[in-house]
PDB file of C-alpha atoms in Angstrom:
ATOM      1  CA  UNK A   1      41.037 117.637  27.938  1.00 83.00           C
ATOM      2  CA  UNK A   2      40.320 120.547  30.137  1.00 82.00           C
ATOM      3  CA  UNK A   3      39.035 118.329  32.716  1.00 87.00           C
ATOM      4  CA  UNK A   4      42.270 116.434  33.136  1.00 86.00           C
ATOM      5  CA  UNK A   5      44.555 119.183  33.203  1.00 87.00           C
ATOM      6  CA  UNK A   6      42.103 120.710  36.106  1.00 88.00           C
ATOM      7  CA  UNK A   7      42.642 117.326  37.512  1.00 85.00           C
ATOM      8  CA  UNK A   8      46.749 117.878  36.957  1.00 87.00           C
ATOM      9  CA  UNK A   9      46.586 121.349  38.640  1.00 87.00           C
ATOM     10  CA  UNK A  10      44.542 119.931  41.447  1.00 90.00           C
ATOM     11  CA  UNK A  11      46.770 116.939  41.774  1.00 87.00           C
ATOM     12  CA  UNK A  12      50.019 119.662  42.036  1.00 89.00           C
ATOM     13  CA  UNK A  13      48.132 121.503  44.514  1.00 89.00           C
ATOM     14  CA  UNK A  14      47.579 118.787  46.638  1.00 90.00           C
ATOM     15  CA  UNK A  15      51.351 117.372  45.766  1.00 89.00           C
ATOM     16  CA  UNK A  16      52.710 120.711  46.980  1.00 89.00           C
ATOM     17  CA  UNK A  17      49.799 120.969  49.772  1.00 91.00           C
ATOM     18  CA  UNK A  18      51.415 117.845  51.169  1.00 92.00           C
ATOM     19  CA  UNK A  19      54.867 117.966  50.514  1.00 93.00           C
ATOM     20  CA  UNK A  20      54.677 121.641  52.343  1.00 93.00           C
ATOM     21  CA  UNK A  21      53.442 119.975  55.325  1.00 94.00           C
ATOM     22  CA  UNK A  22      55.644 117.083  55.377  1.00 93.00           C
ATOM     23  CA  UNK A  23      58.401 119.772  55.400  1.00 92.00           C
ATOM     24  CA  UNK A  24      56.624 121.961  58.732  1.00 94.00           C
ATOM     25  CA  UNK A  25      56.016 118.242  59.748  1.00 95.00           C
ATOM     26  CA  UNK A  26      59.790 117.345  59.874  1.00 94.00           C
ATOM     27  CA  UNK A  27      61.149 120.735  60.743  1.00 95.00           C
ATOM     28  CA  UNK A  28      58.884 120.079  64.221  1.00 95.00           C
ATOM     29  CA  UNK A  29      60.770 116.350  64.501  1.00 95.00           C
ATOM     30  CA  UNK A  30      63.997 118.278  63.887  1.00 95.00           C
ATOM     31  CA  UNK A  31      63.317 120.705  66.529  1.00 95.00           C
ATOM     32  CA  UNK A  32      61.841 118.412  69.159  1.00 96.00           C
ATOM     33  CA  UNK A  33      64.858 115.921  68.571  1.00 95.00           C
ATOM     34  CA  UNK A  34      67.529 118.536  68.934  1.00 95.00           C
ATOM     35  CA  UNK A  35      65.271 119.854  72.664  1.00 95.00           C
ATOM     36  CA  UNK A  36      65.629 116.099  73.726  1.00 93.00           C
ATOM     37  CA  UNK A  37      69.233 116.274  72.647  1.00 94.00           C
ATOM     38  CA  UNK A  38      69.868 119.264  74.856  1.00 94.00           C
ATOM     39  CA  UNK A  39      68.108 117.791  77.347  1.00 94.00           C
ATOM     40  CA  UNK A  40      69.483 114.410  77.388  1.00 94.00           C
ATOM     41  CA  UNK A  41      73.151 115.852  77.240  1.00 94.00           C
ATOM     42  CA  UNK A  42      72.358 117.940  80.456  1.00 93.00           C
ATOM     43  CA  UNK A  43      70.864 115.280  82.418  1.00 94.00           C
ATOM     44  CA  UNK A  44      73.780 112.959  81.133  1.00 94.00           C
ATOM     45  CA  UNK A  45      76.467 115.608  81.863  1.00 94.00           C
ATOM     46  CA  UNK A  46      74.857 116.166  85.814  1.00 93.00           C
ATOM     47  CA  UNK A  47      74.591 112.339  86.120  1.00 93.00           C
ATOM     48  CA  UNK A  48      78.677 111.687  85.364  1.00 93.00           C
ATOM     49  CA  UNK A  49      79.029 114.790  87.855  1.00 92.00           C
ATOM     50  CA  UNK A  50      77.680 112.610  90.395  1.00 92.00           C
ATOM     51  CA  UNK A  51      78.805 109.474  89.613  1.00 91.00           C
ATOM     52  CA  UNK A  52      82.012 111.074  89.216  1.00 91.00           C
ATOM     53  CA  UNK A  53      81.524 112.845  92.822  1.00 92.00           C
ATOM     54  CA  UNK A  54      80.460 109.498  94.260  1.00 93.00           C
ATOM     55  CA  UNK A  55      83.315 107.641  92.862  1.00 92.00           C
ATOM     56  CA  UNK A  56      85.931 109.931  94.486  1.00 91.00           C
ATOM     57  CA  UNK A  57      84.131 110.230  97.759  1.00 92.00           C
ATOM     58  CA  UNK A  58      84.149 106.284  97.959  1.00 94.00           C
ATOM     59  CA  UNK A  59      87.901 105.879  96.723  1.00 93.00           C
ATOM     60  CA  UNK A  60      88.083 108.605  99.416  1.00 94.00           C
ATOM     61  CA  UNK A  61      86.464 106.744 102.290  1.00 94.00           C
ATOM     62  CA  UNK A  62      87.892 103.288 100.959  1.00 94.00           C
ATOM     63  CA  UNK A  63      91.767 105.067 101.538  1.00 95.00           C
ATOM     64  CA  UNK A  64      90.768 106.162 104.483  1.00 94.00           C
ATOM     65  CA  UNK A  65      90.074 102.758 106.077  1.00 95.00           C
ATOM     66  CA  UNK A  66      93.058 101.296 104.797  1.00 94.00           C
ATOM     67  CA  UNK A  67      95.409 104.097 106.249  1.00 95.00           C
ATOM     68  CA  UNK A  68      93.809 103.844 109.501  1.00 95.00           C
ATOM     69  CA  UNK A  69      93.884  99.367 109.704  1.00 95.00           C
ATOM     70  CA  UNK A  70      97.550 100.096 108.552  1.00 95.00           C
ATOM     71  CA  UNK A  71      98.501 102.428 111.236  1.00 94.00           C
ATOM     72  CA  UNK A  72      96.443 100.060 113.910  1.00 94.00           C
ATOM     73  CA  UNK A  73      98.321  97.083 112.513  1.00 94.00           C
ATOM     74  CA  UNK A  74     102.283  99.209 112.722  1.00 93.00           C
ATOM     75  CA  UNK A  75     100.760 100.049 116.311  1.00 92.00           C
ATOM     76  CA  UNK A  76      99.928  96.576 117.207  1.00 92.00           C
ATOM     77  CA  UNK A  77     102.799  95.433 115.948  1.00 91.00           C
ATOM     78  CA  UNK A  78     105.247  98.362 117.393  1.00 90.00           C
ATOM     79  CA  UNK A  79     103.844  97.172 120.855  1.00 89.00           C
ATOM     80  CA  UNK A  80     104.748  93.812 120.138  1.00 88.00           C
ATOM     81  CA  UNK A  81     107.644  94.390 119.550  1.00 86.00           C
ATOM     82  CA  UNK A  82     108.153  96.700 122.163  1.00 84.00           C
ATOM     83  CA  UNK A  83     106.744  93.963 124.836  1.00 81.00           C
ATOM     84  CA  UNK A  84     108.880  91.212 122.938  1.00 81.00           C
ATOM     85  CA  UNK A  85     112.030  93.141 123.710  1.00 78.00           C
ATOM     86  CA  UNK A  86     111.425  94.486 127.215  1.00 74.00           C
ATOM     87  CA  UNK A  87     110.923  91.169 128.275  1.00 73.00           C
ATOM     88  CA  UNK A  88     114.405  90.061 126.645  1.00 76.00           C
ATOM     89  CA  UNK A  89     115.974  93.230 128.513  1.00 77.00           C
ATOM     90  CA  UNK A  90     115.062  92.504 132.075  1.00 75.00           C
ATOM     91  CA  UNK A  91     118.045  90.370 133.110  1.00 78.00           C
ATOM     92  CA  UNK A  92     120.071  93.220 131.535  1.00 76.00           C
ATOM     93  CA  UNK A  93     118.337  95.906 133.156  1.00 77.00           C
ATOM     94  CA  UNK A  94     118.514  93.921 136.550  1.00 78.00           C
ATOM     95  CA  UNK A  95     122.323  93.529 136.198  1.00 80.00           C
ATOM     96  CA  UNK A  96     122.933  97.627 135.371  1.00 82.00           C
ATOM     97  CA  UNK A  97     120.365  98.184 138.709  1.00 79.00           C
ATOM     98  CA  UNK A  98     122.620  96.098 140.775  1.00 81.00           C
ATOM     99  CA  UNK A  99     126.134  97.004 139.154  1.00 84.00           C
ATOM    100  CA  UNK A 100     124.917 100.786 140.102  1.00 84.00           C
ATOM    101  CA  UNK A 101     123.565  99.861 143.775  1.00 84.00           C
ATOM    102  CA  UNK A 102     126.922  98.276 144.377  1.00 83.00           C
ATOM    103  CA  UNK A 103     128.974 100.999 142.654  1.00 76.00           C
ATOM    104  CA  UNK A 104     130.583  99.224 140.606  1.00 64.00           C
TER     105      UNK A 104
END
């Protein structure tokens, strides 16, 4: 009887042996899962900063290009107009030139 119940205490020591390391043992996952937490929300944080960055630079660029093939295209088209009408105006202009070289 005495050898079992040395057998019990040994088998409580060893329970409590064990279940004390199992506790340092998941106090260290705890720790190292909450560093790769931190970790993972800084890198995640500067990566959207970037992306973000990037995004706006290229939205950026991208209306710049667009404003500037606009303009060229009003331009082109301004001077086409332009050309289109001074060549409808000559006769016009011909007829003032004369009507003023005559005095009339």
């Amino acid at each position: 009887m005495k050898e079992i119940m040395q057998k019990i205490a040994q088998a409580e020591e060893q329970a409590a042996s064990i279940r004390e390391q199992a506790g340092a043992r998941a106090r260290e996952i705890a720790a190292q899962a909450e560093a790769d937490a931190t970790a993972l929300k800084k890198t995640a944080a500067v990566k959207a900063k970037n992306l973000r960055e990037n995004g706006v630079r290229t939205a950026q660029e991208q209306a710049d290009a667009d404003y500037r093939r606009a303009l060229e295209k009003s331009a082109e088209d301004a001077r086409a107009y332009a050309d289109e009408f001074a060549g409808k105006t000559d006769s016009v202009v011909k007829e003032i030139v004369r009507r003023i070289s005559l005095g009339r």
